CSV table of C-alpha atoms and ligand atoms in Angstrom, one decimal:
chain,number,residue,atom,x,y,z
U,44,UNK,CA,-7.8,-5.2,11.1
U,45,UNK,CA,-6.0,-1.5,11.0
U,46,UNK,CA,-5.6,0.5,8.3
U,47,UNK,CA,-1.5,0.9,8.1
U,48,UNK,CA,0.1,4.3,6.9
U,49,UNK,CA,2.4,3.5,4.3
U,50,UNK,CA,5.5,4.1,3.7
U,51,UNK,CA,6.9,7.2,0.9
U,52,UNK,CA,9.7,6.2,-1.5
U,53,UNK,CA,12.5,8.8,1.0
U,54,UNK,CA,11.6,6.2,4.3
U,55,UNK,CA,14.3,4.2,4.5
U,56,UNK,CA,12.2,0.8,5.2
U,57,UNK,CA,11.4,0.8,1.4
U,58,UNK,CA,15.2,0.2,0.7
U,59,UNK,CA,16.5,-2.3,3.3
U,60,UNK,CA,16.0,-5.9,3.1
U,61,UNK,CA,13.3,-7.5,5.3
U,62,UNK,CA,13.5,-10.1,7.7
U,63,UNK,CA,12.2,-13.5,6.9
U,64,UNK,CA,9.5,-14.9,9.1
U,65,UNK,CA,10.3,-17.7,11.6
U,66,UNK,CA,6.8,-18.6,12.1
U,67,UNK,CA,4.3,-17.9,9.5
U,68,UNK,CA,1.2,-18.5,11.7
U,69,UNK,CA,2.1,-17.0,14.4
U,70,UNK,CA,-1.3,-14.5,15.1
U,71,UNK,CA,0.2,-11.8,14.6
U,72,UNK,CA,1.5,-12.3,11.0
U,73,UNK,CA,-2.1,-13.2,10.1
U,74,UNK,CA,-3.3,-9.9,12.1
U,75,UNK,CA,-0.7,-8.4,9.4
U,76,UNK,CA,-1.7,-10.0,6.0
U,77,UNK,CA,-5.5,-8.9,7.1
U,78,UNK,CA,-4.6,-5.4,8.4
U,79,UNK,CA,-2.3,-5.3,5.1
U,80,UNK,CA,-5.4,-6.4,3.1
U,81,UNK,CA,-7.6,-4.2,3.9
U,82,UNK,CA,-4.7,-1.4,3.5
U,83,UNK,CA,-4.6,-2.2,0.3
U,84,UNK,CA,-7.9,-2.3,-0.8
U,85,UNK,CA,-8.5,1.3,0.6
U,86,UNK,CA,-5.9,2.1,-1.5
U,87,UNK,CA,-7.4,0.8,-4.4
U,88,UNK,CA,-4.0,-1.1,-4.5
U,89,UNK,CA,-3.8,-4.7,-5.9
U,90,UNK,CA,0.2,-5.2,-4.6
U,91,UNK,CA,1.6,-4.5,-0.9
U,92,UNK,CA,4.5,-5.3,0.8
U,93,UNK,CA,5.3,-5.4,4.8
U,94,UNK,CA,8.1,-2.8,4.0
U,95,UNK,CA,5.6,-0.4,2.4
U,96,UNK,CA,3.8,-0.5,5.8
U,97,UNK,CA,7.1,-0.2,7.9
U,98,UNK,CA,7.0,-3.8,8.7
U,99,UNK,CA,10.3,-4.9,7.7
U,100,UNK,CA,9.2,-9.0,7.2
U,101,UNK,CA,8.7,-11.0,4.3
U,102,UNK,CA,4.8,-11.1,3.9
U,103,UNK,CA,3.2,-9.6,0.2
U,104,UNK,CA,-0.5,-9.6,-0.5
U,105,UNK,CA,-1.6,-8.8,-4.1
U,106,UNK,CA,-4.1,-10.4,-6.4
U,107,UNK,CA,-4.3,-10.7,-10.0
U,108,UNK,CA,-7.6,-9.8,-11.1
U,109,UNK,CA,-9.2,-10.7,-14.7
U,110,UNK,CA,-9.2,-7.2,-15.6
U,111,UNK,CA,-5.9,-6.7,-15.7
U,112,UNK,CA,-5.4,-9.7,-17.5
U,113,UNK,CA,-3.9,-10.0,-21.3
U,114,UNK,CA,-4.8,-13.2,-22.6
U,115,UNK,CA,-7.1,-15.8,-21.5
U,116,UNK,CA,-4.5,-18.0,-19.7
U,117,UNK,CA,-5.5,-19.0,-15.9
U,118,UNK,CA,-2.6,-18.2,-14.9
U,119,UNK,CA,-2.7,-14.4,-15.8
U,120,UNK,CA,-5.3,-14.4,-12.8
U,121,UNK,CA,-4.6,-14.9,-9.0
U,122,UNK,CA,-7.3,-14.6,-6.0
U,123,UNK,CA,-6.5,-12.3,-3.5
U,124,UNK,CA,-2.9,-13.9,-1.8
U,125,UNK,CA,-1.3,-13.7,1.4
U,126,UNK,CA,2.5,-15.2,1.0
U,127,UNK,CA,5.2,-15.3,4.1
U,128,UNK,CA,8.4,-15.7,2.7
U,129,UNK,CA,7.6,-15.5,-0.7
U,130,UNK,CA,10.4,-17.3,-3.0
U,131,UNK,CA,10.4,-17.2,-7.1
U,132,UNK,CA,12.4,-18.2,-10.2
U,133,UNK,CA,11.7,-17.5,-13.9
U,134,UNK,CA,10.3,-20.2,-16.1
U,135,UNK,CA,12.1,-18.4,-19.3
U,136,UNK,CA,14.2,-16.0,-19.9
U,137,UNK,CA,12.0,-13.6,-22.1
U,138,UNK,CA,11.1,-10.5,-20.4
U,139,UNK,CA,8.0,-8.0,-20.9
U,140,UNK,CA,8.1,-4.6,-20.6
U,141,UNK,CA,4.8,-3.4,-19.3
U,142,UNK,CA,3.6,0.2,-16.7
U,143,UNK,CA,3.5,-0.7,-12.8
U,144,UNK,CA,2.8,1.9,-10.3
U,145,UNK,CA,3.6,1.1,-6.8
U,146,UNK,CA,1.3,2.6,-3.4
U,147,UNK,CA,4.6,3.6,-1.6
U,148,UNK,CA,5.7,5.8,-5.0
U,149,UNK,CA,1.9,7.7,-5.7
U,150,UNK,CA,0.7,9.3,-8.7
U,151,UNK,CA,3.9,8.0,-10.7
U,152,UNK,CA,4.2,5.0,-13.2
U,153,UNK,CA,7.1,3.5,-15.1
U,154,UNK,CA,7.6,0.7,-17.6
U,155,UNK,CA,9.3,-2.3,-16.6
U,156,UNK,CA,10.7,-5.2,-17.5
U,157,UNK,CA,10.0,-7.9,-15.7
U,158,UNK,CA,10.0,-11.9,-16.5
U,159,UNK,CA,7.2,-13.0,-18.3
U,160,UNK,CA,6.6,-16.6,-16.6
U,161,UNK,CA,7.8,-17.4,-13.1
U,162,UNK,CA,7.0,-20.4,-10.5
U,163,UNK,CA,6.7,-18.8,-7.2
U,164,UNK,CA,5.8,-20.8,-3.4
U,165,UNK,CA,4.8,-19.8,-0.1
U,166,UNK,CA,3.1,-20.0,2.8
U,167,UNK,CA,-0.1,-18.2,3.8
U,168,UNK,CA,-0.4,-17.0,6.9
U,169,UNK,CA,-3.0,-19.9,7.7
U,170,UNK,CA,-0.5,-22.4,7.1
U,171,UNK,CA,-1.0,-23.5,3.2
U,172,UNK,CA,1.5,-24.4,1.2
U,173,UNK,CA,1.3,-22.0,-2.2
U,174,UNK,CA,3.2,-23.0,-5.2
U,175,UNK,CA,1.7,-21.6,-9.0
U,176,UNK,CA,2.9,-20.9,-12.3
U,177,UNK,CA,2.2,-17.1,-13.2
U,178,UNK,CA,2.1,-15.0,-16.3
U,179,UNK,CA,1.3,-11.6,-17.6
U,180,UNK,CA,0.5,-9.0,-15.0
U,181,UNK,CA,0.2,-11.5,-12.4
U,182,UNK,CA,3.7,-12.5,-13.2
U,183,UNK,CA,4.7,-8.6,-13.1
U,184,UNK,CA,2.2,-8.0,-9.4
U,185,UNK,CA,4.4,-11.0,-8.0
U,186,UNK,CA,8.2,-9.9,-9.3
U,187,UNK,CA,7.1,-6.4,-7.8
U,188,UNK,CA,6.2,-7.2,-4.4
U,189,UNK,CA,9.3,-9.7,-3.8
U,190,UNK,CA,11.5,-6.6,-5.1
U,191,UNK,CA,10.1,-4.8,-2.2
U,192,UNK,CA,11.6,-7.8,0.2
U,193,UNK,CA,14.8,-6.5,-1.1
U,194,UNK,CA,14.8,-3.4,-0.9
U,195,UNK,CA,13.9,-2.7,-4.5
U,196,UNK,CA,11.5,-0.1,-6.0
U,197,UNK,CA,10.3,-0.3,-9.7
U,198,UNK,CA,12.1,2.8,-10.7
U,199,UNK,CA,15.6,0.3,-9.7
U,200,UNK,CA,14.2,-2.1,-12.5
U,201,UNK,CA,13.9,0.5,-14.9
U,202,UNK,CA,15.7,0.5,-17.8
U,203,UNK,CA,14.1,3.4,-20.1
U,204,UNK,CA,13.5,6.6,-18.1
U,205,UNK,CA,11.4,8.2,-20.4
U,206,UNK,CA,8.9,5.7,-20.0
U,207,UNK,CA,7.9,7.2,-16.3
U,208,UNK,CA,5.4,10.1,-16.2
U,209,UNK,CA,2.7,10.9,-14.0
U,210,UNK,CA,-0.5,9.1,-14.3
U,211,UNK,CA,-2.7,11.7,-15.6
U,212,UNK,CA,-0.3,12.3,-18.3
U,213,UNK,CA,0.5,9.3,-19.2
U,214,UNK,CA,-3.3,7.9,-19.7
U,215,UNK,CA,-3.5,11.0,-22.1
U,216,UNK,CA,-0.4,10.7,-23.9
U,217,UNK,CA,1.0,7.0,-23.5
U,218,UNK,CA,-0.9,4.3,-22.3
U,219,UNK,CA,-3.5,2.6,-24.6
U,220,UNK,CA,-6.7,1.9,-23.1
U,221,UNK,CA,-6.0,-2.0,-23.3
U,222,UNK,CA,-2.7,-0.7,-21.7
U,223,UNK,CA,-0.1,-3.5,-21.0
U,224,UNK,CA,2.5,-2.7,-22.8
U,225,UNK,CA,4.2,0.8,-22.8
U,226,UNK,CA,5.1,2.8,-26.7
U,227,UNK,CA,7.8,1.8,-27.9
M,25,NI,NI1,5.1,-1.3,-4.5
C-alpha cells in the first residue's frame, strides 16, 4: 500500500471520463484500491475516486459511517467498500440538498442536490458482486464518487452558489451541528 498524491481541482484528470476496468480482480486494481483506502483514511475523507489520485480508471472507495447517518435506516450506512465499474440509478425522483466537501477541493463545502434513494452495483476488487440500496449520506457519497468517474465535481452539481464557502466560516454560521441540510 502506498499513500497517493491527491489531484486538486484544476488538474485535467478531474474533468476527464475514467475508463472501465476490463479485469476488476487484477492484482494492480486490488493494490490501487488498497492504496486509495489508505490515502482516503490519511486525509480524513469518506470517499475517493481513482481520478482523484491521477488514475483514470473506474474505481471508487467510500464508507457511510453511522455518525453521518441522519436516521436509523440501515440503508443510511455502509462499511468501507471498494467498487470497480460501479453504476447506480435513482429509486425515486426526490432530491435533497446536503453539504459536501471533496479531497480535491480542500477547505470548501457546498450544498448539492442529490437523489435521496438510489440503487448501486459494482464488483469489489476481490470479485464479490455488490448491489445495495442507499439513502441519506450513503446515497450522497456514492453519487459524489461516481460523478468523479465522469469528470464531474460537486461544484458542477450546485444550484445555489450562495451555499458554498470555506469550512471554518460555514461551521460557524451555516452548518448546524447535526447538519445534513443547509439553511433555506
Ligand atoms: Ni470528491
